[in-house]
Coordinates of C-alpha atoms in Angstrom, one line a residue:
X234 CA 84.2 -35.9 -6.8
X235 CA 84.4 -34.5 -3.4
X236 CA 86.9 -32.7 -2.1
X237 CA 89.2 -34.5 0.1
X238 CA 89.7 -32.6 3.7
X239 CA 91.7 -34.2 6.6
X240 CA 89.8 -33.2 9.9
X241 CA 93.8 -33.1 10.9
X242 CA 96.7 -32.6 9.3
X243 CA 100.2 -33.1 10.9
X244 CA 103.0 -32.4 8.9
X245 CA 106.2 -34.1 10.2
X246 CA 106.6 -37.9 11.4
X247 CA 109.2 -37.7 14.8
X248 CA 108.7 -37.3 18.2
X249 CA 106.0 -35.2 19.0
X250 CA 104.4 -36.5 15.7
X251 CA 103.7 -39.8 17.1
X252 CA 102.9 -38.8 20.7
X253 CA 100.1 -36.1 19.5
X254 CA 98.6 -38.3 16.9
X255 CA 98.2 -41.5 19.1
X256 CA 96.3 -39.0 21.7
X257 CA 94.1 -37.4 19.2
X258 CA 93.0 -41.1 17.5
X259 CA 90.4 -41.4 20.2
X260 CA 88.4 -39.0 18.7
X261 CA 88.0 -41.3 15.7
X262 CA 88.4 -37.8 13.2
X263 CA 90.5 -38.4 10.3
X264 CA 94.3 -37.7 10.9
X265 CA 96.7 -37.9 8.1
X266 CA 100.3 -37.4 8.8
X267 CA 102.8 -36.0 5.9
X268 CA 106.1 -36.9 6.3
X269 CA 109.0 -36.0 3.7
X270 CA 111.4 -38.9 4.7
X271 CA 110.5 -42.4 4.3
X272 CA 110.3 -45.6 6.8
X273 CA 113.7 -47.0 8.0
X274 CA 115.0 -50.7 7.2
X275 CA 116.8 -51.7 10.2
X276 CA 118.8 -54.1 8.4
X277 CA 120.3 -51.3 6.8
X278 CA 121.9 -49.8 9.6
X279 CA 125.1 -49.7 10.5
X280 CA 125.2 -51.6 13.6
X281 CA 124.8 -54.7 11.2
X282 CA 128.1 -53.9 10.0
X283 CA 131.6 -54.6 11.4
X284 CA 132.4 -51.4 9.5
X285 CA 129.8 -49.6 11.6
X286 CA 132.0 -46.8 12.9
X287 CA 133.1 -46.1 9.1
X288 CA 129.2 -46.3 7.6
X289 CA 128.0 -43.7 10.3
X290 CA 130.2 -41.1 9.1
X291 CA 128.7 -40.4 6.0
X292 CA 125.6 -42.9 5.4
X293 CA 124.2 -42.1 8.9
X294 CA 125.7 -38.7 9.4
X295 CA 123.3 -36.3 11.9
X296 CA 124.3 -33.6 9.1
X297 CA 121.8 -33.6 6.2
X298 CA 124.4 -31.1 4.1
X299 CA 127.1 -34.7 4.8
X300 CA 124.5 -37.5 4.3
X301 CA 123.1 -35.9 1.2
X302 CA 119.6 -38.6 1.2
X303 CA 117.4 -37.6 -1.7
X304 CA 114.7 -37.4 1.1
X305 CA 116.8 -34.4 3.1
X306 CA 117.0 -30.8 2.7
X307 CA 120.2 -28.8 2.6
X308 CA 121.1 -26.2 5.4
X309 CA 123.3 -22.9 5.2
X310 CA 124.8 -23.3 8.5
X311 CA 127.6 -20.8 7.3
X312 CA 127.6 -18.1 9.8
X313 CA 126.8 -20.5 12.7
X314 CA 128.9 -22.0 15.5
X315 CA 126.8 -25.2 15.7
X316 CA 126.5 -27.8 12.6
X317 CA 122.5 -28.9 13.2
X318 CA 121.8 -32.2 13.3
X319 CA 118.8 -33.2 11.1
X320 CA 117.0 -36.3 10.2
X321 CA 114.1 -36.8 7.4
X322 CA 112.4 -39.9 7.6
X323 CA 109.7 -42.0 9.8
X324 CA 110.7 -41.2 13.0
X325 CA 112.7 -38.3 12.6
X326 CA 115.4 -37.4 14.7
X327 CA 114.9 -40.1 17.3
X328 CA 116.3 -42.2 14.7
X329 CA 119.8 -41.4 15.3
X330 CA 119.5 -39.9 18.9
X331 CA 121.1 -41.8 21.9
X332 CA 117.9 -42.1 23.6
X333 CA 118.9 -40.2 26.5
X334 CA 116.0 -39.3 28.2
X335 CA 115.7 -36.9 31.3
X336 CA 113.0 -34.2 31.8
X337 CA 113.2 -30.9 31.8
X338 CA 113.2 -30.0 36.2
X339 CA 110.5 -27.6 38.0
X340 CA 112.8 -24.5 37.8
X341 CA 113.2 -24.7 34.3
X342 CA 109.8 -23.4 33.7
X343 CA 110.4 -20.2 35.9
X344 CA 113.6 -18.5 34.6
X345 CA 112.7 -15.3 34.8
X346 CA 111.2 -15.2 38.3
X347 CA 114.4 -17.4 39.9
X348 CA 117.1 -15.5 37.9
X349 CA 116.1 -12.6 36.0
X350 CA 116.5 -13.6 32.9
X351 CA 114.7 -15.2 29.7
X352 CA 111.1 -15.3 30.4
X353 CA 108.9 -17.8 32.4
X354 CA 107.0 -21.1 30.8
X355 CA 103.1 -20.5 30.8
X356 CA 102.9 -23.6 32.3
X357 CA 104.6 -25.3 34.7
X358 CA 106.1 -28.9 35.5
X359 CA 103.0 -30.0 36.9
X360 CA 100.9 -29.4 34.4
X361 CA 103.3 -32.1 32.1
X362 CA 104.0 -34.5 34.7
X363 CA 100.7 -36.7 33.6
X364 CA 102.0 -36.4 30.1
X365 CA 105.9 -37.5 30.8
X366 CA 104.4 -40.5 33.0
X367 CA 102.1 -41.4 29.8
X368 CA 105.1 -41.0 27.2
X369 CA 107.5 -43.1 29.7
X370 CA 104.8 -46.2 29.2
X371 CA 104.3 -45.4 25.4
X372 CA 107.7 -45.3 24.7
X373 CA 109.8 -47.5 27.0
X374 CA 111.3 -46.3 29.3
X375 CA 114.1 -47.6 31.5
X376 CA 115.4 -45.5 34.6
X377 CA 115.9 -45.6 38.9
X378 CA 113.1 -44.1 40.7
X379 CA 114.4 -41.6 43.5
X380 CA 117.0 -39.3 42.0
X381 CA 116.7 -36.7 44.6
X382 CA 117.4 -33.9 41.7
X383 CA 113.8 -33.8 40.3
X384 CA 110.5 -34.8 41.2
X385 CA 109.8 -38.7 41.8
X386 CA 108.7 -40.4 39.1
X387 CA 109.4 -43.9 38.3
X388 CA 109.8 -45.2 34.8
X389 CA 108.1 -48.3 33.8
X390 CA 111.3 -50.8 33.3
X391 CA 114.0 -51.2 35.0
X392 CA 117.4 -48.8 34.9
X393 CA 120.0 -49.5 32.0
X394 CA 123.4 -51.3 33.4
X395 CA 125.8 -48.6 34.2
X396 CA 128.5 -50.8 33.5
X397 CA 132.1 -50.5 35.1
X398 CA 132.7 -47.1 33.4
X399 CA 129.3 -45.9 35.2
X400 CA 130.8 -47.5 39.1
X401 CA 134.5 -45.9 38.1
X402 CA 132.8 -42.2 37.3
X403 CA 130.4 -43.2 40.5
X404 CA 133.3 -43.5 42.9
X405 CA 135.1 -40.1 41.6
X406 CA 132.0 -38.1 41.8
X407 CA 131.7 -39.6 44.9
X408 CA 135.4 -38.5 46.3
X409 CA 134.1 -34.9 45.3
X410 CA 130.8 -35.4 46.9
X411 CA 129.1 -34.3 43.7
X412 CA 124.7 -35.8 42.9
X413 CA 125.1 -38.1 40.2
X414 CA 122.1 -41.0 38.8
X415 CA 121.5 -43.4 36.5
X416 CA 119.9 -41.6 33.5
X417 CA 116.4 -42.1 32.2
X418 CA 117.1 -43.9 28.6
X419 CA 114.4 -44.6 26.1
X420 CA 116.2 -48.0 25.7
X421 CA 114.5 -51.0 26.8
X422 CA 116.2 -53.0 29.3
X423 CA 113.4 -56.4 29.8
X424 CA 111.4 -56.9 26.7
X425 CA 108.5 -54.6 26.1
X426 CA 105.1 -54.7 24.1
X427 CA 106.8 -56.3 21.3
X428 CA 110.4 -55.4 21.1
X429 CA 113.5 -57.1 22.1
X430 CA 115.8 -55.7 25.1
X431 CA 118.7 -54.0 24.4
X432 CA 121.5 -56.2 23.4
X433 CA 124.3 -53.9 23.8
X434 CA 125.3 -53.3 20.1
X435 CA 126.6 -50.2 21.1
X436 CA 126.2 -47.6 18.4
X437 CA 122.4 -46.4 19.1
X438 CA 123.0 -42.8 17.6
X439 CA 123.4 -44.4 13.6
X440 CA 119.9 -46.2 14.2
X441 CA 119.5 -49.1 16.3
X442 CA 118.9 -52.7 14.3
X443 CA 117.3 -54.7 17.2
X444 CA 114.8 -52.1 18.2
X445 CA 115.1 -51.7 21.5
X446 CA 116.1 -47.9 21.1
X447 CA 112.9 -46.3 21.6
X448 CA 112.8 -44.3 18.5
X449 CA 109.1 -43.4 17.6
X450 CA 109.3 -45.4 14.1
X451 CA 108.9 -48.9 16.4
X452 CA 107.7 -47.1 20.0
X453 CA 104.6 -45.3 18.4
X454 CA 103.9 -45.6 14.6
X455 CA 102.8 -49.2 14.4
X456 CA 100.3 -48.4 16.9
X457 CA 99.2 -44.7 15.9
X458 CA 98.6 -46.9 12.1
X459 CA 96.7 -49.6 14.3
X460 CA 94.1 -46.7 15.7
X461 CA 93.9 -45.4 12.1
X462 CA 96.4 -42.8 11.7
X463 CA 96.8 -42.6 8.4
X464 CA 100.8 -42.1 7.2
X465 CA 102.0 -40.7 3.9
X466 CA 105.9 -40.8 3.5
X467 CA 107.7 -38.9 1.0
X468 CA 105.3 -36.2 0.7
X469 CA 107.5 -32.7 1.4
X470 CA 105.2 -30.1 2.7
X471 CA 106.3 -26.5 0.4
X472 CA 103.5 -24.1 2.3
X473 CA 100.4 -24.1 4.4
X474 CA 97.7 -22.2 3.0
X475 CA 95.3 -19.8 4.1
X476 CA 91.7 -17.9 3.7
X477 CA 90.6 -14.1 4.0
X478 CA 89.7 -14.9 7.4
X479 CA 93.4 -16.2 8.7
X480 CA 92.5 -20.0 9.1
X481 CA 94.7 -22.3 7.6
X482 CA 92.8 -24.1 4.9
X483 CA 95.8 -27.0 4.0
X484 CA 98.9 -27.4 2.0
X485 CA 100.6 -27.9 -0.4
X486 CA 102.9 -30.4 -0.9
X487 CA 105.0 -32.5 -3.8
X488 CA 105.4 -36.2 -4.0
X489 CA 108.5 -38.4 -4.5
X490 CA 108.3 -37.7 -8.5
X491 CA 107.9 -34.0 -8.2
X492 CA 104.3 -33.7 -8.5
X493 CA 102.6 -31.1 -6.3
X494 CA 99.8 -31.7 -4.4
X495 CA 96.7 -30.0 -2.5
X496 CA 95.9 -31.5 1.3
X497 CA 93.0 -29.6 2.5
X498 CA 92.7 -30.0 6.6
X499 CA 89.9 -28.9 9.4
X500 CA 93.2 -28.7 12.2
X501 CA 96.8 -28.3 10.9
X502 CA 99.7 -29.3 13.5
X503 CA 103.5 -28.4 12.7
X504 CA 106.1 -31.1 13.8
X505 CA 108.7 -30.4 12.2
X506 CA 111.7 -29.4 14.6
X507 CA 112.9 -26.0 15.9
X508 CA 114.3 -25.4 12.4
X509 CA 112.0 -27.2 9.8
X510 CA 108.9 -25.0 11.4
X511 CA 110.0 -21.8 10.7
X512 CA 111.4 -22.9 7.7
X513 CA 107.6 -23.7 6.7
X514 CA 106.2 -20.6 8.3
X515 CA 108.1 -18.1 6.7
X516 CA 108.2 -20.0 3.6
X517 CA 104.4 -19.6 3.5
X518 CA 103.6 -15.6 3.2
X519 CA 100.1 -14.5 2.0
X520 CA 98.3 -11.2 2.3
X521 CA 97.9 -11.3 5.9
X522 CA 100.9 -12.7 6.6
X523 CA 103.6 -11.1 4.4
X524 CA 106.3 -11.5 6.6
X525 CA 105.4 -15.5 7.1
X526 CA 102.3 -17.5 8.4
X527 CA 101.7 -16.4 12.3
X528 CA 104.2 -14.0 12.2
X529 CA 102.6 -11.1 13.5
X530 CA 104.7 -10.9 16.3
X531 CA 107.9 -11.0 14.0
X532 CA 109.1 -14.0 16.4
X533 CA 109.1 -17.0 13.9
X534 CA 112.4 -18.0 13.9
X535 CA 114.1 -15.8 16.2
X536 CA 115.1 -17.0 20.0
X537 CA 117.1 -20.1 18.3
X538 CA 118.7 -22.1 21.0
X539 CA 120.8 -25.1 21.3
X540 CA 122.6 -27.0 24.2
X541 CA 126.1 -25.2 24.0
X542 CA 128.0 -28.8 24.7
X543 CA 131.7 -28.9 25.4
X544 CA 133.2 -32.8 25.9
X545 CA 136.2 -33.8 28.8
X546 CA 137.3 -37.0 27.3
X547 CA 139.5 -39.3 30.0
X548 CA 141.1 -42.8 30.6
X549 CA 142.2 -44.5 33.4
X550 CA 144.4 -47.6 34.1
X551 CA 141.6 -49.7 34.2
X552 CA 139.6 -52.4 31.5
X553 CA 135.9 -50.4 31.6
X554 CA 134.3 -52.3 28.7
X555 CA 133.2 -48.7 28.3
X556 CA 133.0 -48.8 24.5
X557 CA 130.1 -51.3 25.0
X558 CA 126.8 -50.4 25.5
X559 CA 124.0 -48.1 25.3
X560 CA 125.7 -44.8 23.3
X561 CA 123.9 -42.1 25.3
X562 CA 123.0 -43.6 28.5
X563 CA 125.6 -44.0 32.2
X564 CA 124.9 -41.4 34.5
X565 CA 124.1 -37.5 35.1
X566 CA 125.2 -35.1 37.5
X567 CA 123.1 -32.3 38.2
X568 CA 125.4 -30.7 40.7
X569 CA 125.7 -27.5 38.4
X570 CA 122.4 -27.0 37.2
X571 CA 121.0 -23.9 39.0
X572 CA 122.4 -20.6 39.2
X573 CA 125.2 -19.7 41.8
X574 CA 125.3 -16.0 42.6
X575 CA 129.4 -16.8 43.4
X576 CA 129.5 -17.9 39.9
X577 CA 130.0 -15.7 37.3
X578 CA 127.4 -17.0 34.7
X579 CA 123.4 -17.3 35.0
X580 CA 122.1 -20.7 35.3
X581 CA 123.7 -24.0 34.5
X582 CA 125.0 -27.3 32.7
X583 CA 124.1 -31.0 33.4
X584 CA 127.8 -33.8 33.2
X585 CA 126.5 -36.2 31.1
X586 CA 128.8 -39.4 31.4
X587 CA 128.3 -41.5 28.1
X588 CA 130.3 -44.2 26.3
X589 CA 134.0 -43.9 25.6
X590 CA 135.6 -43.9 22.1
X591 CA 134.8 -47.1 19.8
X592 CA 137.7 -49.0 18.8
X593 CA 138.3 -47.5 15.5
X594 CA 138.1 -44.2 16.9
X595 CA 140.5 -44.7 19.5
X596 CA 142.8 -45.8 17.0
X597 CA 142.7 -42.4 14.9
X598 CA 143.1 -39.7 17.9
X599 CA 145.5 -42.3 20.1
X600 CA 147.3 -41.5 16.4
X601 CA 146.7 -37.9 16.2
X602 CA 147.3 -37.1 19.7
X603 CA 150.6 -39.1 19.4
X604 CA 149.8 -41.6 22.5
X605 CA 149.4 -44.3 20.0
X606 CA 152.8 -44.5 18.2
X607 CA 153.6 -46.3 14.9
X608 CA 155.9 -49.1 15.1
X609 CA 156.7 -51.8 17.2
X610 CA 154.7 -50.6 20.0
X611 CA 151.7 -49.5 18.8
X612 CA 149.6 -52.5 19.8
X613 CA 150.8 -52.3 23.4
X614 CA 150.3 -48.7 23.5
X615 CA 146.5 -49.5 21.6
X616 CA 145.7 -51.7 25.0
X617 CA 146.2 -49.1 26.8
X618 CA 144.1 -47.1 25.7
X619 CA 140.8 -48.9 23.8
X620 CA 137.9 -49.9 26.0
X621 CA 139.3 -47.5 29.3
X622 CA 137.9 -44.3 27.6
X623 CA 135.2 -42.1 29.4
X624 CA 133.4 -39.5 27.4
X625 CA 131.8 -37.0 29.4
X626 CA 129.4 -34.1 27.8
X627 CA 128.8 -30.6 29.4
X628 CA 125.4 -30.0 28.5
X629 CA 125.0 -26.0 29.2
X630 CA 121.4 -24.3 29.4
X631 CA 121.1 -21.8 26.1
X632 CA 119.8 -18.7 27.0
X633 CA 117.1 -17.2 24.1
X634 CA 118.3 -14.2 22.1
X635 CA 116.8 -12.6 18.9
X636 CA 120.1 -12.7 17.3
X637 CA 119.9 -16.2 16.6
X638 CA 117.8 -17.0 14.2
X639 CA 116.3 -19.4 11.4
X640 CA 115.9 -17.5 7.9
X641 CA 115.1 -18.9 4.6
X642 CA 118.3 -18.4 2.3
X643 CA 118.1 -16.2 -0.8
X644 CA 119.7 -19.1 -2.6
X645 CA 120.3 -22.6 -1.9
X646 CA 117.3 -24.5 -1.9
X647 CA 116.1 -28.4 -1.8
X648 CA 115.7 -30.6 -4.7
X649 CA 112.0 -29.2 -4.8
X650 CA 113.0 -25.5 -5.0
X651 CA 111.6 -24.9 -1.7
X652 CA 114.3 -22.5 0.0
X653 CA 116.6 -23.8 2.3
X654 CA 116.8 -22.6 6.5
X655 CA 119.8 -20.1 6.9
X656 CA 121.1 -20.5 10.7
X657 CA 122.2 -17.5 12.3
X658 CA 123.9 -18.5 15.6
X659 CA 126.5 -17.8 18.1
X660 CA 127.4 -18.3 21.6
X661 CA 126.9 -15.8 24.1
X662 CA 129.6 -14.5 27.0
X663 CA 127.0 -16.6 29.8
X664 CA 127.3 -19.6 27.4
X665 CA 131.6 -19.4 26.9
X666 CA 132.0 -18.8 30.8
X667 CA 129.4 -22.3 31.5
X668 CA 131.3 -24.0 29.5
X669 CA 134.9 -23.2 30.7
X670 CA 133.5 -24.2 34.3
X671 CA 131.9 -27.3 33.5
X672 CA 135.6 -28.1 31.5
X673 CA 137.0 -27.7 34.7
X674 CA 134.2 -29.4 37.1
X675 CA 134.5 -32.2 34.4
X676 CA 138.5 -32.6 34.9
X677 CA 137.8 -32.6 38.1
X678 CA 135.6 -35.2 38.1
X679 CA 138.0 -37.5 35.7
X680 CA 141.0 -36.8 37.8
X681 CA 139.0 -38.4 40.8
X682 CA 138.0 -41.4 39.2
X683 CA 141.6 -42.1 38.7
X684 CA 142.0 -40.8 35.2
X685 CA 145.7 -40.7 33.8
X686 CA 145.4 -38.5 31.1
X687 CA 142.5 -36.0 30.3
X688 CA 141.4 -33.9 27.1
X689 CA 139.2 -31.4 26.8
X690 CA 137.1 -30.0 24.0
X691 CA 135.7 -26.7 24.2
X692 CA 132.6 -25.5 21.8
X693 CA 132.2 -28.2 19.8
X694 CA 130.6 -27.5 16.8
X695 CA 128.9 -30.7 15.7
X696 CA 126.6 -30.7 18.5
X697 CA 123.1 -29.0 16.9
X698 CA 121.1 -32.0 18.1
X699 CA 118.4 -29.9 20.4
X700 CA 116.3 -27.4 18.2
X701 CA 114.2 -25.3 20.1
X702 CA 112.6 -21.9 20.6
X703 CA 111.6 -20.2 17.4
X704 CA 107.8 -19.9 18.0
X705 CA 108.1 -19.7 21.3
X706 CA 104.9 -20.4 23.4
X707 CA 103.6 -17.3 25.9
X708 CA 99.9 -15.8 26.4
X709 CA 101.0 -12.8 25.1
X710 CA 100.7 -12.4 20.8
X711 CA 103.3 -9.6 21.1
X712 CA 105.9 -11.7 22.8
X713 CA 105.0 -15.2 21.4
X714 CA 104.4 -17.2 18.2
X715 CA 101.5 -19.8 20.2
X716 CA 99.5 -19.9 23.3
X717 CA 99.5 -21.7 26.5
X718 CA 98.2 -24.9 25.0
X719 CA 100.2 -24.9 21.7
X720 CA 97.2 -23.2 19.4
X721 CA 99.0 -20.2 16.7
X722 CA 97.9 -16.3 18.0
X723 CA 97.6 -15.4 14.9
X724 CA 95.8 -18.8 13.2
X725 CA 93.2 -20.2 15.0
X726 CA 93.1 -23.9 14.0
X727 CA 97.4 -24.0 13.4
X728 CA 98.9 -25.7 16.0
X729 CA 102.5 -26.1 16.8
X730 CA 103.9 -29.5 19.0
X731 CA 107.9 -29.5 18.5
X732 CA 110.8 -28.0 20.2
X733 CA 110.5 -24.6 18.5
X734 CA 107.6 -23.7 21.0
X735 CA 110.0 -23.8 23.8
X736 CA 110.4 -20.8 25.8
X737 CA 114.4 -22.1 27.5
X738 CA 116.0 -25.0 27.4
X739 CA 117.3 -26.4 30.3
X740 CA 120.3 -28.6 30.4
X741 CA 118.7 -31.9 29.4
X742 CA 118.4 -33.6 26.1
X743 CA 114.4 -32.1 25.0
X744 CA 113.4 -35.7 23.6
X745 CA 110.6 -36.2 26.4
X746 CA 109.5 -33.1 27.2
X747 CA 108.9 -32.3 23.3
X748 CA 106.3 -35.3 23.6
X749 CA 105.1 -35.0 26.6
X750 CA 104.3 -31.1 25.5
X751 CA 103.1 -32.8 22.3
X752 CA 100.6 -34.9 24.5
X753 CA 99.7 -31.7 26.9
X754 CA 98.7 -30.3 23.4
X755 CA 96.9 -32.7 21.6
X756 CA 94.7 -33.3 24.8
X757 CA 94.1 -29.7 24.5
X758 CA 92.9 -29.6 21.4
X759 CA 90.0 -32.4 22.9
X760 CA 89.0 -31.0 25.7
X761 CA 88.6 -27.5 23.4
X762 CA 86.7 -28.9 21.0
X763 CA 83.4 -27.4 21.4
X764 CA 85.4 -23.7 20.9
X765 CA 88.7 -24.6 19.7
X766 CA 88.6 -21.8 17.3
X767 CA 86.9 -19.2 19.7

């Protein structure tokens, strides 16, 4: 019997998953796609429920060590300051994100030469801005052409309803004479290829049941299958093999009863977030590679970052509605989001304005703060405050340092035995000082919109949504994990396609520019072809 040999392999079934392997199915070469999780049933999800803000907290959890699904692996997040967020399953962490979608800006790919610090992007903004456009049509995206903070581009359905909560914030940042937008959302606004616009159900980070939340499960898969993309779930990838000659021959990888397999490949490509690939990498030493696969550069897993996120909750003496609606999409102000010499931090933080507090929720702090009393007048104190909540996020730009890392831990492992990532992480003095001054900008900002009382929550640590930068791309093999164009230094036909090739991060959610990167790549690959392995 002959051998059976994928011309590509793609381990991982999310974001960039989808994006590279509808590219790469005009080449008509076999691509089979291993994915650990399995595929969603909508019906399942909490927003079917009236007990929805309940079922999220454990059922739909973003923390795999909380959900516990047999299809998720464990993480030692002990002697980090963020809990990561981490999804298994077709579709992958866009299952649970809020579909916010903005793009990484111009001056995010040039650090280094604006500010002196980090390193600059081999390529640039224009070099992705075919490959956003594409993704925008792929995926559905809503949004305002002309925000005069980035490059004009204009997304293929019309913006998302910003709601009065949106027109309140609008006014205040207004007063203070601050840029503000409606946000890019992969949320569908008018019906599109298929899928039914969004009907406001309101909790689109525990997985949205009308599919109108552009999560790559209903945006991409249905069509990458339709092109011939073949899709194995529940197939947990342990290690990616290799020959004498430092090309990756396959995996290996078990099935849902246990049983290890062999996949051979022509092409491997690793999509499996900034802490699932150099979990894999490291996880898969061999003679060449002792200290992981392309690791020669000892940079697997080191330059973690995150969005350091810090949260300035208000209310004001107003009915918003603003527990309804789209979780993740109002408006953004990108009034902080370049250095200022007079400030005394590097770079900066977006204000993301998203929905207020669910009614349940408001409930429980009104309680714990002691605005809602027990007793006679709890109810009238509970109209005060439910439906007139704003939630706004300070989304800081993580700087890279080798001190925060992804290791494999001597000890805990998944249900396979495959070990489990150890995150190593902290926030730096640039990252504390951003985020006491976009507390402040952010108080600011509620006090103008009229806001009668205002919290604020500093370093919050269940925020590991964004994993990026541990095989950081770069043209130099000393100083980087891949090349320009995605392809491994070290492993000619290995390619990497998720967040982990980052080289910064911005202050934007990474959703689009991980696919439209993922895109960039994969066309790569095609136009290389004739010497891809040269």
């Amino acid at each position: 019997m002959a051998e059976d040999i994928a011309d590509i392999l793609i381990i991982g079934a999310g974001a960039s998953s989808a994006a590279a392997a509808w590219s790469l199915a005009d080449t008509r070469m076999r691509i089979i796609c291993l994915e650990q999780g399995d595929w969603m049933n909508p019906s399942e999800y909490p927003s079917n429920s009236k007990q929805w803000e309940v079922l999220r907290q454990v059922d739909y959890n973003q923390s795999p060590n909380i959900r516990k699904r047999e299809t998720d692996y464990p993480i030692n997040e002990e002697d980090s300051a963020v809990s990561i967020a981490n999804f298994n399953g077709v579709g992958g962490g866009t299952i649970l994100y809020s579909a916010h979608f903005p793009r990484l800006k111009p001056s995010d790919f040039r650090v280094k030469s604006m500010d002196g610090v980090a390193d600059d992007w081999p390529i640039d903004y224009k070099t992705l801005d075919p490959y956003f456009a594409q993704n925008d049509r792929n995926m559905g995206v809503s949004g305002l052409a002309g925000d005069p903070a980035i490059p004009w581009h204009e997304p293929p359905l019309p913006p998302i309803p910003i709601g009065r909560m949106g027109e309140a914030m609008g006014r205040g940042l207004n007063k203070l004479g601050w840029h503000w937008w409606p946000s890019d959302a992969a949320i569908i606004s008018e019906d599109y290829e298929g899928r039914g616009k969004c009907l406001n159900l309101g909790p689109c980070n525990s997985g949205c049941a009308q599919g109108a939340k552009s999560s790559v499960d209903v945006a991409y898969w249905p069509v990458n299958q339709r092109l011939g993309v073949e899709l194995r779930t529940r197939c947990r990838v342990s290690q990616i093999l290799v020959d004498d000659n430092d090309m990756a021959t396959g995996v290996l990888y078990f099935d849902e009863n246990g049983v290890e397999h062999l996949q051979r490949a022509e092409i491997v490509i690793m999509a499996c977030n900034g802490v699932g690939t150099p979990r894999l990498l490291l996880n898969s030493p061999s003679a060449g590679f002792p200290d992981g696969l392309a690791n020669r550069s000892g940079l697997v897993g080191k330059n973690l970052m995150f969005h350091p996120i810090g949260f300035v909750e208000g209310y004001l003496d107003q009915p918003l509605d603003s527990h309804l609606g789209p979780q993740g999409t109002c408006i953004l102000s990108q009034e902080f989001y370049e250095t200022d010499p007079a400030r005394d931090f590097v770079r900066g933080y977006s204000l993301q304005i998203v929905r207020g507090q669910p009614p349940a929720s408001i409930a429980v702090s009104g309680t714990q703060r002691g605005d809602i009393p027990w007793g006679a007048r709890h109810h009238e104190a509970y109209q005060k405050y439910v439906g007139r909540s704003v939630m706004m996020a300070v989304m800081c730009e993580d700087l890279p340092e080798l001190c925060n890392t992804v290791t494999l831990d001597p000890e805990l492992t998944d249900s396979n035995g495959i070990p489990a990532p150890k995150i190593t992480y902290r926030f730096s003095e640039n990252s504390k000082r951003m985020l006491q001054h976009g507390l402040q900008k952010g108080t600011e900002a509620m006090e103008a919109a009229g806001a009668f009382k205002v919290y604020t929550m500093n370093q919050v640590r269940d925020t590991g949504w964004h994993l990026m930068g541990t095989a950081r791309m770069g043209t130099d093999p000393e100083n980087s994990v891949v090349n320009e164009w995605g392809r491994s230094h070290d492993v000619k036909n290995l390619f990497i396609i998720d967040g982990s090739i980052f080289v910064t991060c911005g202050a934007v959610n990474p959703t689009t520019t991980i696919q439209a990167l993922a895109l960039y790549v994969a066309d790569s690959i095609k136009k290389n072809l004739a010497n891809l392995f040269d």
